[in-house]
Amino acid sequence: MQRVTLFYLIALLFTSFSLSLALPSSAQSSDEFIRAEVRNLADESRSIRKAAVMALAKTGDMRVEAILESFKLGELYLWSDVVVLCKETFEDDDYNEFCRLVDVLTGEPMLDAGGKRYEIPIEELEEISVSRAERKLANNAKFLVRLSSPDNEIRMSGAKKCGDPPGIIESVPQLEQMSAHDSVKKIRYIAKESLLLIRLNQTSLEKDAEPHLAIVSELGNMKSMRGLPRLQETYHELSAGLALPEATEEEATNTYKFAIDQINGYQSFVGGIGNIFRGLSLGSVLILMALGLAITFGLMGVINMAHGELMMIGAYATFEMQRVFGHTPDNPSDLYYVAALPVAFLTAAFVGYLIEISVVRHLYRRPLESLLATWGIGLILIQVVRIRYGDNIGVNAPTWARGGLEVMQDLIVPYSRCFIIVLCGLCVLLIYYLMNHTKLGLRMRATMQNRNMANSVGVNTQRVDRYTFAFGSGIAGVAGYAWTLIGGVTPDMGQTNFIIDSFLVVVTGGVGELIGVICAGLGIGVLTKVIEPMTIGPFVVGAIWAKILLLLIIVGFIQFKPAGLFSPKGRLSDV
């Protein structure tokens, strides 16, 4: 029995081995097929050449794009019954012209039996002449290749490109198949949209009014942003008096207007949601910035104008970790961003600790002097960083922070902004836990509410001040760390973009109040992004006027509620 089992096992292994030798791999089969069709590009028959172009396009092999581009540019030649690529020629001392041959599929130099590169007299090559129609077909076929790609992103880009003006008619059969059966919903949508755009271009109001208007209605129902410019162009022609029968003109005008209104209405809705989300991410950065200010101002009464520079230090610490890990777009190392979080916090906290023990501790209860001193420190930090790094640096986001999630049609939520919102939430929870469930938090609250009483019961308030200032500075460093995902990093980034907004958050929310900082930060962030794209007639509000209007709104709010959304407690409650 054991011998029989052993015999069958050996037979099975032998059969598998024989089949692996007898059957070529799919890659080998694909390469052979591509080479055979490339050889047909040199055929004398135009129909065979056209069939070869279409057969290559249906392979879905992205190497075919380069082959078709070379065919279009006339860089393919026939040599010894093999199609070769010739991009480089040179002359010898006798002015004889030679060509260095390149393999048409791999793009590698062709070598002879001795391993030497083929250098062939140009006369030995037979030129493959390409007509204008074939060049156009080859150019279109480059995008048809993508329709058969197994990669979703490549297939999606191909479906989108095929519908761009004037549209690739040869793609219609594949687009019909994709719009009905593709496994990805977004690709099905884009394929159908491209199909409608091609058919819209093929029909006209003068000759095919009914099917043409049906396509227009379908584009409106799809909320097609890609179709909007074409619909608007034709609608303007209709408004200018396109020569049509009166009944047809009225129907066409109403159909076009309704479709355009559908698309514009949907885009306004999606744009509004996108602005709110961008405002939430901006508000999250403002919260991280304002948390440190709220803690230090509420505890010590110090107006720290160098807080923006502490944010900048966190951003530059992130940049240094990128350099340490050697992270680049071509050689990503996402671990750098994980390591950068504690480094940014500790670096900013250490600088804040030095500021406290060297300057701030002498200026408690002297807000004007502390404002001027910390403002001067901020200028010094800006110049030191500018001397070391220059005016601008680039922090490359980790790979997982690139791109976004399309939660609904045309509304893409960037992963980077999602991360910032989550990071802000975690920091808020951490600070809440620290303040309410640790001994340090108890001492901080005691010092904030009554410094003299805290001193009398043995709390080292001076040490609490230092730790608190360092902790608030570290949170600002985390804000700089987060900002590197969505904004530029410059030496004056904190002073220019964030310090004023951070103080507005603290004042609006209520000095020293955590819940007030959260509500004010999110509110100011969302209002900023909602106001920026607003239009008043032909005037677009923009970033600068948005800040001015926001400041006026906050000034008006403070007139009615001077203590902010939530009244402060402790030493500042009577200020």
XYZ file of C-alpha atoms in Angstrom:
575
model
C 0.000 0.000 0.000
C 2.811 2.392 0.881
C 4.596 1.540 -2.404
C 1.430 2.329 -4.410
C 1.013 5.649 -2.604
C 4.651 6.522 -3.203
C 4.272 5.594 -6.897
C 1.240 7.899 -7.316
C 3.047 10.726 -5.519
C 6.068 10.441 -7.833
C 3.781 10.270 -10.871
C 1.910 13.388 -9.734
C 5.140 15.349 -9.227
C 6.481 14.225 -12.601
C 3.235 15.208 -14.351
C 3.221 18.641 -12.713
C 6.838 19.219 -13.680
C 6.166 18.127 -17.262
C 3.176 20.452 -17.545
C 5.199 23.362 -16.193
C 7.729 22.789 -18.974
C 5.155 22.165 -21.673
C 2.842 25.108 -20.920
C 4.330 28.587 -21.149
C 3.476 31.092 -18.436
C 0.821 33.716 -19.069
C 3.542 36.363 -19.134
C 5.474 34.453 -21.800
C 2.275 33.907 -23.809
C 1.432 37.609 -23.526
C 4.915 38.659 -24.679
C 4.725 36.331 -27.662
C 1.311 37.665 -28.615
C 2.469 41.294 -28.354
C 5.565 40.603 -30.460
C 3.449 38.873 -33.112
C 1.058 41.833 -33.314
C 3.959 44.291 -33.376
C 5.297 42.397 -36.379
C 1.904 42.948 -38.065
C 2.415 46.707 -37.717
C 4.946 46.353 -40.543
C 2.519 44.559 -42.851
C 1.724 46.143 -46.207
C -2.028 45.794 -45.681
C -3.658 48.732 -43.888
C -6.433 46.522 -42.550
C -3.893 44.173 -40.933
C -2.028 47.121 -39.388
C -5.290 48.540 -38.037
C -6.274 45.138 -36.612
C -2.814 44.876 -34.993
C -3.206 48.273 -33.314
C -6.608 47.303 -31.907
C -5.348 43.867 -30.803
C -2.457 45.510 -28.943
C -4.870 47.960 -27.316
C -6.994 45.125 -25.929
C -4.066 43.445 -24.149
C -4.226 45.864 -21.217
C -0.419 45.691 -21.014
C 0.887 49.160 -20.182
C 4.084 48.485 -22.175
C 1.928 48.711 -25.283
C 1.461 52.474 -24.731
C 5.153 53.088 -25.417
C 5.035 50.806 -28.479
C 2.067 52.663 -29.942
C 3.717 56.014 -29.239
C 6.846 54.866 -31.090
C 4.661 53.605 -33.956
C 2.921 56.982 -34.131
C 6.255 58.866 -34.191
C 7.714 56.622 -36.881
C 10.437 55.163 -34.675
C 9.730 51.508 -35.548
C 11.690 49.763 -38.330
C 11.788 46.315 -39.867
C 15.157 44.528 -39.674
C 15.673 40.865 -40.546
C 11.898 40.327 -40.359
C 11.851 41.709 -36.790
C 10.353 45.038 -35.775
C 12.933 47.047 -33.840
C 13.017 50.439 -32.187
C 15.500 53.040 -33.386
C 15.675 56.265 -31.399
C 19.371 56.977 -31.558
C 21.590 57.346 -34.639
C 25.221 58.325 -35.038
C 27.804 58.794 -37.784
C 31.280 57.321 -38.177
C 34.322 59.128 -39.516
C 33.173 58.536 -43.084
C 29.745 60.099 -42.389
C 28.000 56.742 -42.596
C 24.870 56.744 -40.459
C 24.243 53.912 -37.993
C 21.403 53.056 -35.648
C 21.606 51.515 -32.168
C 18.807 48.950 -31.940
C 16.436 48.719 -29.008
C 14.021 45.895 -28.192
C 10.545 47.175 -28.926
C 8.905 45.409 -25.949
C 11.464 45.707 -23.155
C 13.094 48.989 -24.199
C 16.511 47.404 -23.565
C 19.441 47.539 -26.050
C 19.568 44.563 -28.434
C 22.771 42.505 -28.129
C 24.447 40.054 -30.475
C 25.743 36.589 -29.528
C 28.904 38.145 -28.115
C 26.997 40.506 -25.854
C 27.801 43.536 -27.988
C 25.113 46.054 -28.833
C 23.755 45.970 -32.363
C 24.823 49.016 -34.389
C 23.266 48.663 -37.835
C 23.777 50.829 -40.926
C 20.609 52.815 -41.411
C 20.299 51.443 -44.943
C 19.642 47.944 -43.597
C 16.488 49.105 -41.823
C 13.166 49.174 -43.615
C 11.058 52.119 -42.541
C 7.486 51.465 -41.427
C 5.482 54.279 -42.978
C 2.502 55.449 -40.937
C -0.423 57.341 -42.428
C -2.196 60.219 -40.694
C -5.214 58.022 -39.958
C -2.971 55.343 -38.430
C -1.219 57.922 -36.255
C -4.583 59.095 -34.974
C -5.683 55.520 -34.341
C -2.429 54.725 -32.498
C -2.827 57.829 -30.342
C -6.377 56.803 -29.415
C -5.329 53.208 -28.875
C -2.871 54.313 -26.167
C -5.893 55.128 -24.025
C -7.806 52.046 -25.127
C -4.980 49.990 -23.586
C -5.960 51.322 -20.193
C -9.538 50.086 -20.539
C -8.318 46.493 -20.381
C -5.863 47.016 -17.514
C -6.429 44.951 -14.345
C -5.428 47.999 -12.273
C -8.511 49.955 -11.186
C -6.832 53.373 -11.253
C -5.401 52.847 -14.740
C -8.723 51.501 -16.025
C -10.533 54.507 -14.546
C -8.135 56.995 -16.141
C -8.604 55.278 -19.501
C -12.400 55.433 -19.250
C -12.208 59.122 -18.390
C -9.764 59.969 -21.182
C -11.858 58.208 -23.823
C -14.731 60.615 -23.176
C -12.648 63.787 -23.423
C -13.301 65.935 -26.526
C -13.733 64.919 -29.252
C -14.095 61.401 -27.789
C -12.593 58.115 -28.913
C -15.262 56.368 -30.978
C -13.335 53.067 -31.010
C -13.799 52.841 -27.247
C -17.616 52.657 -27.392
C -17.925 48.824 -27.300
C -15.578 48.552 -24.323
C -17.194 51.475 -22.511
C -20.615 49.852 -22.937
C -19.244 46.649 -21.430
C -17.560 48.510 -18.567
C -20.609 50.655 -17.772
C -22.697 47.521 -17.334
C -20.342 44.952 -15.833
C -17.210 46.517 -14.308
C -16.635 45.409 -10.719
C -15.958 48.982 -9.485
C -18.963 51.298 -9.125
C -16.962 54.462 -9.802
C -15.562 52.998 -13.038
C -19.060 52.041 -14.144
C -20.153 55.639 -13.581
C -17.196 57.153 -15.472
C -17.590 54.688 -18.347
C -21.268 55.581 -18.705
C -20.467 59.279 -18.490
C -17.787 58.993 -21.205
C -20.176 56.977 -23.347
C -22.810 59.718 -23.106
C -20.257 62.431 -23.890
C -19.117 60.575 -27.010
C -22.723 60.130 -28.159
C -23.490 63.772 -27.372
C -20.659 64.745 -29.700
C -21.947 62.391 -32.424
C -25.518 63.707 -32.400
C -26.786 67.204 -33.153
C -29.878 69.232 -32.312
C -30.531 69.955 -35.975
C -30.669 66.329 -37.151
C -31.134 64.178 -34.017
C -33.023 66.405 -31.592
C -34.840 63.668 -29.656
C -31.875 61.334 -28.928
C -29.626 64.362 -28.379
C -31.911 65.844 -25.725
C -32.293 62.405 -24.112
C -28.508 62.326 -23.680
C -28.570 65.845 -22.215
C -31.235 64.803 -19.702
C -29.227 61.718 -18.745
C -26.101 63.825 -18.133
C -28.184 66.105 -15.922
C -29.549 63.146 -13.965
C -25.989 61.853 -13.508
C -24.876 65.304 -12.191
C -22.023 65.092 -14.694
C -19.392 67.726 -13.937
C -17.435 66.723 -17.045
C -20.484 67.335 -19.203
C -21.251 70.766 -17.712
C -18.916 72.846 -19.977
C -20.377 71.285 -23.137
C -23.943 71.790 -21.971
C -23.231 75.409 -21.072
C -21.589 76.070 -24.450
C -24.590 74.741 -26.386
C -27.016 76.533 -24.056
C -25.284 79.856 -24.795
C -25.617 79.109 -28.519
C -29.309 78.452 -28.005
C -29.675 81.715 -26.110
C -27.868 83.526 -28.934
C -30.402 82.186 -31.440
C -29.350 78.817 -32.873
C -31.325 78.119 -36.069
C -33.946 75.565 -34.944
C -37.706 75.115 -35.334
C -39.552 77.093 -32.646
C -40.956 74.062 -30.814
C -37.610 72.262 -30.868
C -35.758 75.376 -29.700
C -38.062 75.825 -26.706
C -37.792 72.162 -25.718
C -34.006 72.187 -26.175
C -33.586 75.377 -24.132
C -35.686 74.003 -21.274
C -33.897 70.623 -21.346
C -30.446 72.182 -21.342
C -31.316 74.688 -18.614
C -32.788 71.996 -16.376
C -29.748 69.749 -16.834
C -27.337 72.616 -16.106
C -29.313 73.605 -12.998
C -29.255 69.996 -11.790
C -25.461 69.804 -12.110
C -24.822 73.258 -10.615
C -27.153 72.581 -7.698
C -25.462 69.295 -6.900
C -21.986 70.809 -7.212
C -22.959 73.629 -4.841
C -24.199 71.041 -2.347
C -21.030 68.944 -2.630
C -18.844 72.065 -2.510
C -20.568 73.196 0.667
C -19.994 69.864 2.376
C -16.362 69.895 1.214
C -15.860 73.389 2.652
C -17.327 72.287 5.969
C -14.975 69.321 6.087
C -11.957 71.493 5.221
C -13.109 73.863 7.942
C -13.205 71.003 10.443
C -9.620 70.048 9.616
C -8.489 73.686 9.862
C -10.414 74.005 13.100
C -8.642 70.906 14.414
C -5.253 72.558 13.851
C -6.529 75.737 15.538
C -7.726 73.665 18.494
C -4.302 72.078 18.877
C -2.736 75.523 18.755
C -5.246 77.110 21.118
C -5.150 74.291 23.680
C -1.638 75.268 24.716
C -2.553 78.953 24.853
C -5.700 78.234 26.854
C -3.756 76.198 29.413
C -0.852 78.634 29.848
C -2.973 81.788 29.694
C -5.598 80.342 31.978
C -3.047 79.053 34.479
C -0.380 81.752 34.447
C -1.913 84.789 32.778
C 0.964 84.890 30.269
C 0.305 86.096 26.711
C 2.747 83.934 24.758
C 3.302 85.528 21.334
C 5.974 82.896 20.565
C 3.384 80.138 20.538
C 3.256 80.168 16.730
C 7.012 79.602 16.607
C 6.611 76.565 18.856
C 4.223 75.198 16.212
C 6.875 75.928 13.595
C 9.448 74.002 15.636
C 7.164 70.964 15.642
C 6.905 71.164 11.838
C 10.672 71.403 11.420
C 11.184 68.515 13.848
C 8.943 66.477 11.530
C 11.126 67.535 8.595
C 14.252 66.387 10.442
C 12.724 62.980 11.113
C 11.953 62.710 7.408
C 15.643 63.281 6.699
C 16.740 60.792 9.342
C 14.559 58.044 7.853
C 15.430 59.029 4.274
C 11.777 59.361 3.290
C 11.194 60.555 -0.294
C 8.297 60.093 -2.757
C 10.431 57.599 -4.693
C 11.705 55.810 -1.580
C 8.924 56.077 1.022
C 9.485 55.221 4.672
C 6.202 55.821 6.469
C 7.687 55.040 9.867
C 9.222 58.499 9.890
C 5.817 60.054 10.512
C 5.120 57.738 13.427
C 8.448 58.639 15.030
C 7.954 62.341 14.276
C 4.917 62.681 16.577
C 6.732 62.242 19.911
C 9.800 64.051 18.559
C 7.736 67.099 17.534
C 6.003 67.166 20.931
C 9.202 66.779 22.969
C 11.214 69.251 20.893
C 8.582 71.992 21.161
C 8.057 71.171 24.862
C 11.799 71.472 25.542
C 12.020 74.845 23.781
C 8.945 75.999 25.726
C 10.565 74.842 28.978
C 13.679 76.880 28.172
C 11.549 79.940 27.403
C 9.722 79.582 30.706
C 12.778 79.242 32.932
C 14.738 81.949 31.119
C 12.127 84.662 30.504
C 8.494 83.924 31.277
C 8.891 83.073 34.975
C 9.991 86.671 35.623
C 6.900 88.116 33.954
C 3.953 86.446 35.673
C 0.970 88.774 36.142
C 2.613 91.271 33.776
C 0.731 90.601 30.533
C 2.098 93.538 28.522
C 5.730 92.744 29.323
C 5.184 89.015 28.649
C 3.577 89.852 25.294
C 6.546 91.973 24.169
C 9.173 89.545 25.490
C 7.667 86.449 23.880
C 7.130 88.361 20.636
C 10.857 89.123 20.603
C 11.679 85.477 21.332
C 9.486 84.468 18.413
C 11.424 86.763 16.066
C 14.698 85.262 17.254
C 13.432 81.706 16.674
C 12.246 82.661 13.172
C 15.642 84.060 12.227
C 17.540 81.100 13.679
C 15.428 78.648 11.697
C 15.681 80.787 8.538
C 19.484 80.816 8.790
C 19.545 77.035 9.236
C 16.895 75.941 6.702
C 16.176 78.876 4.412
C 12.731 80.238 3.622
C 10.926 77.054 2.615
C 11.220 73.302 2.961
C 9.204 70.349 1.738
C 7.730 67.675 3.985
C 6.524 64.692 1.965
C 3.402 63.097 3.360
C 3.505 59.357 4.121
C 1.934 57.140 1.482
C -1.152 56.364 3.573
C -1.964 60.107 3.810
C -2.102 60.593 0.043
C -5.354 60.432 -1.847
C -8.783 60.282 -0.294
C -12.051 58.440 0.093
C -14.943 59.325 -2.220
C -17.871 59.227 0.211
C -20.308 60.344 -2.469
C -20.111 61.382 -6.106
C -17.520 64.185 -6.557
C -16.964 64.489 -2.794
C -13.523 63.198 -1.875
C -12.424 63.255 1.760
C -8.589 63.429 1.946
C -6.985 60.890 4.256
C -4.609 63.577 5.556
C -7.434 65.766 6.849
C -9.194 62.764 8.386
C -5.984 61.984 10.268
C -5.727 65.559 11.564
C -9.295 65.471 12.888
C -8.676 62.125 14.618
C -5.357 63.376 16.045
C -7.072 66.469 17.428
C -9.744 64.328 19.060
C -7.130 62.107 20.695
C -5.213 65.129 22.004
C -8.385 66.591 23.500
C -9.140 63.290 25.247
C -5.555 63.098 26.503
C -5.707 66.624 27.941
C -9.094 65.953 29.518
C -7.722 62.814 31.164
C -4.577 64.635 32.286
C -6.519 67.514 33.794
C -9.186 65.439 35.552
C -7.631 62.061 36.402
C -3.949 62.656 37.249
C -2.108 64.273 40.159
C -0.455 66.762 37.821
C -3.861 67.768 36.479
C -5.184 68.194 40.020
C -2.254 70.448 40.883
C -2.734 72.423 37.651
C -6.432 73.006 38.407
C -5.666 73.931 41.992
C -3.047 76.450 40.896
C -5.406 77.886 38.288
C -8.264 78.346 40.770
C -6.270 79.654 43.757
C -2.474 79.863 43.589
C -2.001 80.992 47.200
C -4.143 78.194 48.592
C -2.292 75.640 46.428
C 1.021 76.950 47.787
C -0.215 76.684 51.334
C -1.072 72.986 50.975
C 2.366 72.103 49.609
C 1.916 72.358 45.799
C 5.102 73.520 44.098
C 3.342 76.043 41.876
C 6.563 77.144 40.194
C 7.229 73.598 39.008
C 3.602 73.253 37.933
C 3.984 76.443 35.879
C 7.051 75.066 34.095
C 5.496 71.704 33.326
C 2.286 73.354 32.172
C 4.098 75.783 29.891
C 6.182 72.951 28.437
C 3.110 70.794 27.921
C 1.234 73.604 26.160
C 4.271 74.190 23.969
C 4.416 70.500 23.096
C 0.773 70.560 21.967
C 1.686 73.458 19.654
C 4.471 71.252 18.275
C 1.891 68.552 17.549
C -0.146 71.162 15.630
C 2.917 71.859 13.468
C 3.420 68.143 12.973
C -0.179 67.811 11.745
C 0.012 70.887 9.515
C 2.836 69.364 7.432
C 0.230 67.073 5.836
C -1.851 69.892 4.337
C 0.228 73.087 4.307
C 3.625 74.580 3.619
C 6.378 74.842 6.206
C 8.153 78.213 6.535
C 9.988 79.915 9.418
C 7.183 82.465 9.933
C 4.267 80.052 9.433
C 3.037 80.345 13.024
C 3.262 84.107 13.261
C 1.732 84.698 9.826
C -1.089 82.160 9.770
C -1.974 80.919 13.234
C -1.089 83.027 16.254
C -3.879 85.602 15.796
C -6.469 82.941 14.964
C -5.376 80.946 18.024
C -5.911 83.918 20.332
C -9.309 84.490 18.714
C -10.200 80.869 19.528
C -9.121 81.294 23.162
C -10.956 84.592 23.645
C -14.109 83.423 21.865
C -14.256 80.094 23.671
C -13.454 81.440 27.128
C -9.992 81.733 28.631
C -8.825 78.468 30.179
C -11.912 76.473 29.158
C -11.308 73.233 27.232
C -14.848 72.876 25.884
C -14.786 76.517 24.823
C -11.588 76.006 22.826
C -13.138 73.023 21.015
C -16.353 74.830 20.098
C -14.614 78.066 19.090
C -11.874 76.305 17.119
C -14.318 74.257 15.065
C -16.619 77.232 14.614
C -13.875 79.584 13.417
C -12.378 76.933 11.142
C -15.701 76.104 9.482
C -16.737 79.773 9.184
C -13.407 80.614 7.537
C -13.796 77.948 4.851
C -17.493 78.742 4.314
C -16.910 82.489 3.915
C -13.841 82.246 1.616
C -15.641 80.994 -1.542
C -18.691 83.245 -1.082
C -19.475 85.752 -3.807
C -21.170 89.145 -3.613
C -22.099 89.881 -7.196
C -18.857 89.638 -9.205
C -16.738 89.993 -6.038
C -15.239 86.818 -4.517
C -14.566 87.137 -0.787
C -11.275 85.197 -0.725
C -8.928 84.398 2.179
C -8.015 87.952 3.264
C -11.541 89.360 3.316
C -12.743 86.173 5.018
C -10.382 86.900 7.923
C -11.582 90.498 8.095
C -15.245 89.489 8.122
C -14.555 86.786 10.687
C -12.791 89.302 12.927
C -15.775 91.649 12.699
C -18.112 88.781 13.609
C -15.984 87.883 16.646
C -15.739 91.514 17.793
C -19.510 91.778 17.580
C -19.894 88.517 19.505
C -17.566 89.670 22.291
C -19.605 92.855 22.701
C -22.563 90.739 23.787
C -20.588 88.012 25.583
C -17.287 89.438 26.872
C -16.336 86.262 28.768
C -16.659 84.095 25.657
C -18.793 81.029 25.154
C -17.821 79.666 28.578
C -16.825 81.901 31.483
C -13.262 81.391 32.783
C -12.529 80.220 36.318
C -9.705 80.961 38.689
C -7.455 84.019 38.657
C -8.709 85.284 35.272
C -12.389 85.168 36.153
C -12.239 88.698 37.569
C -10.145 90.191 34.757
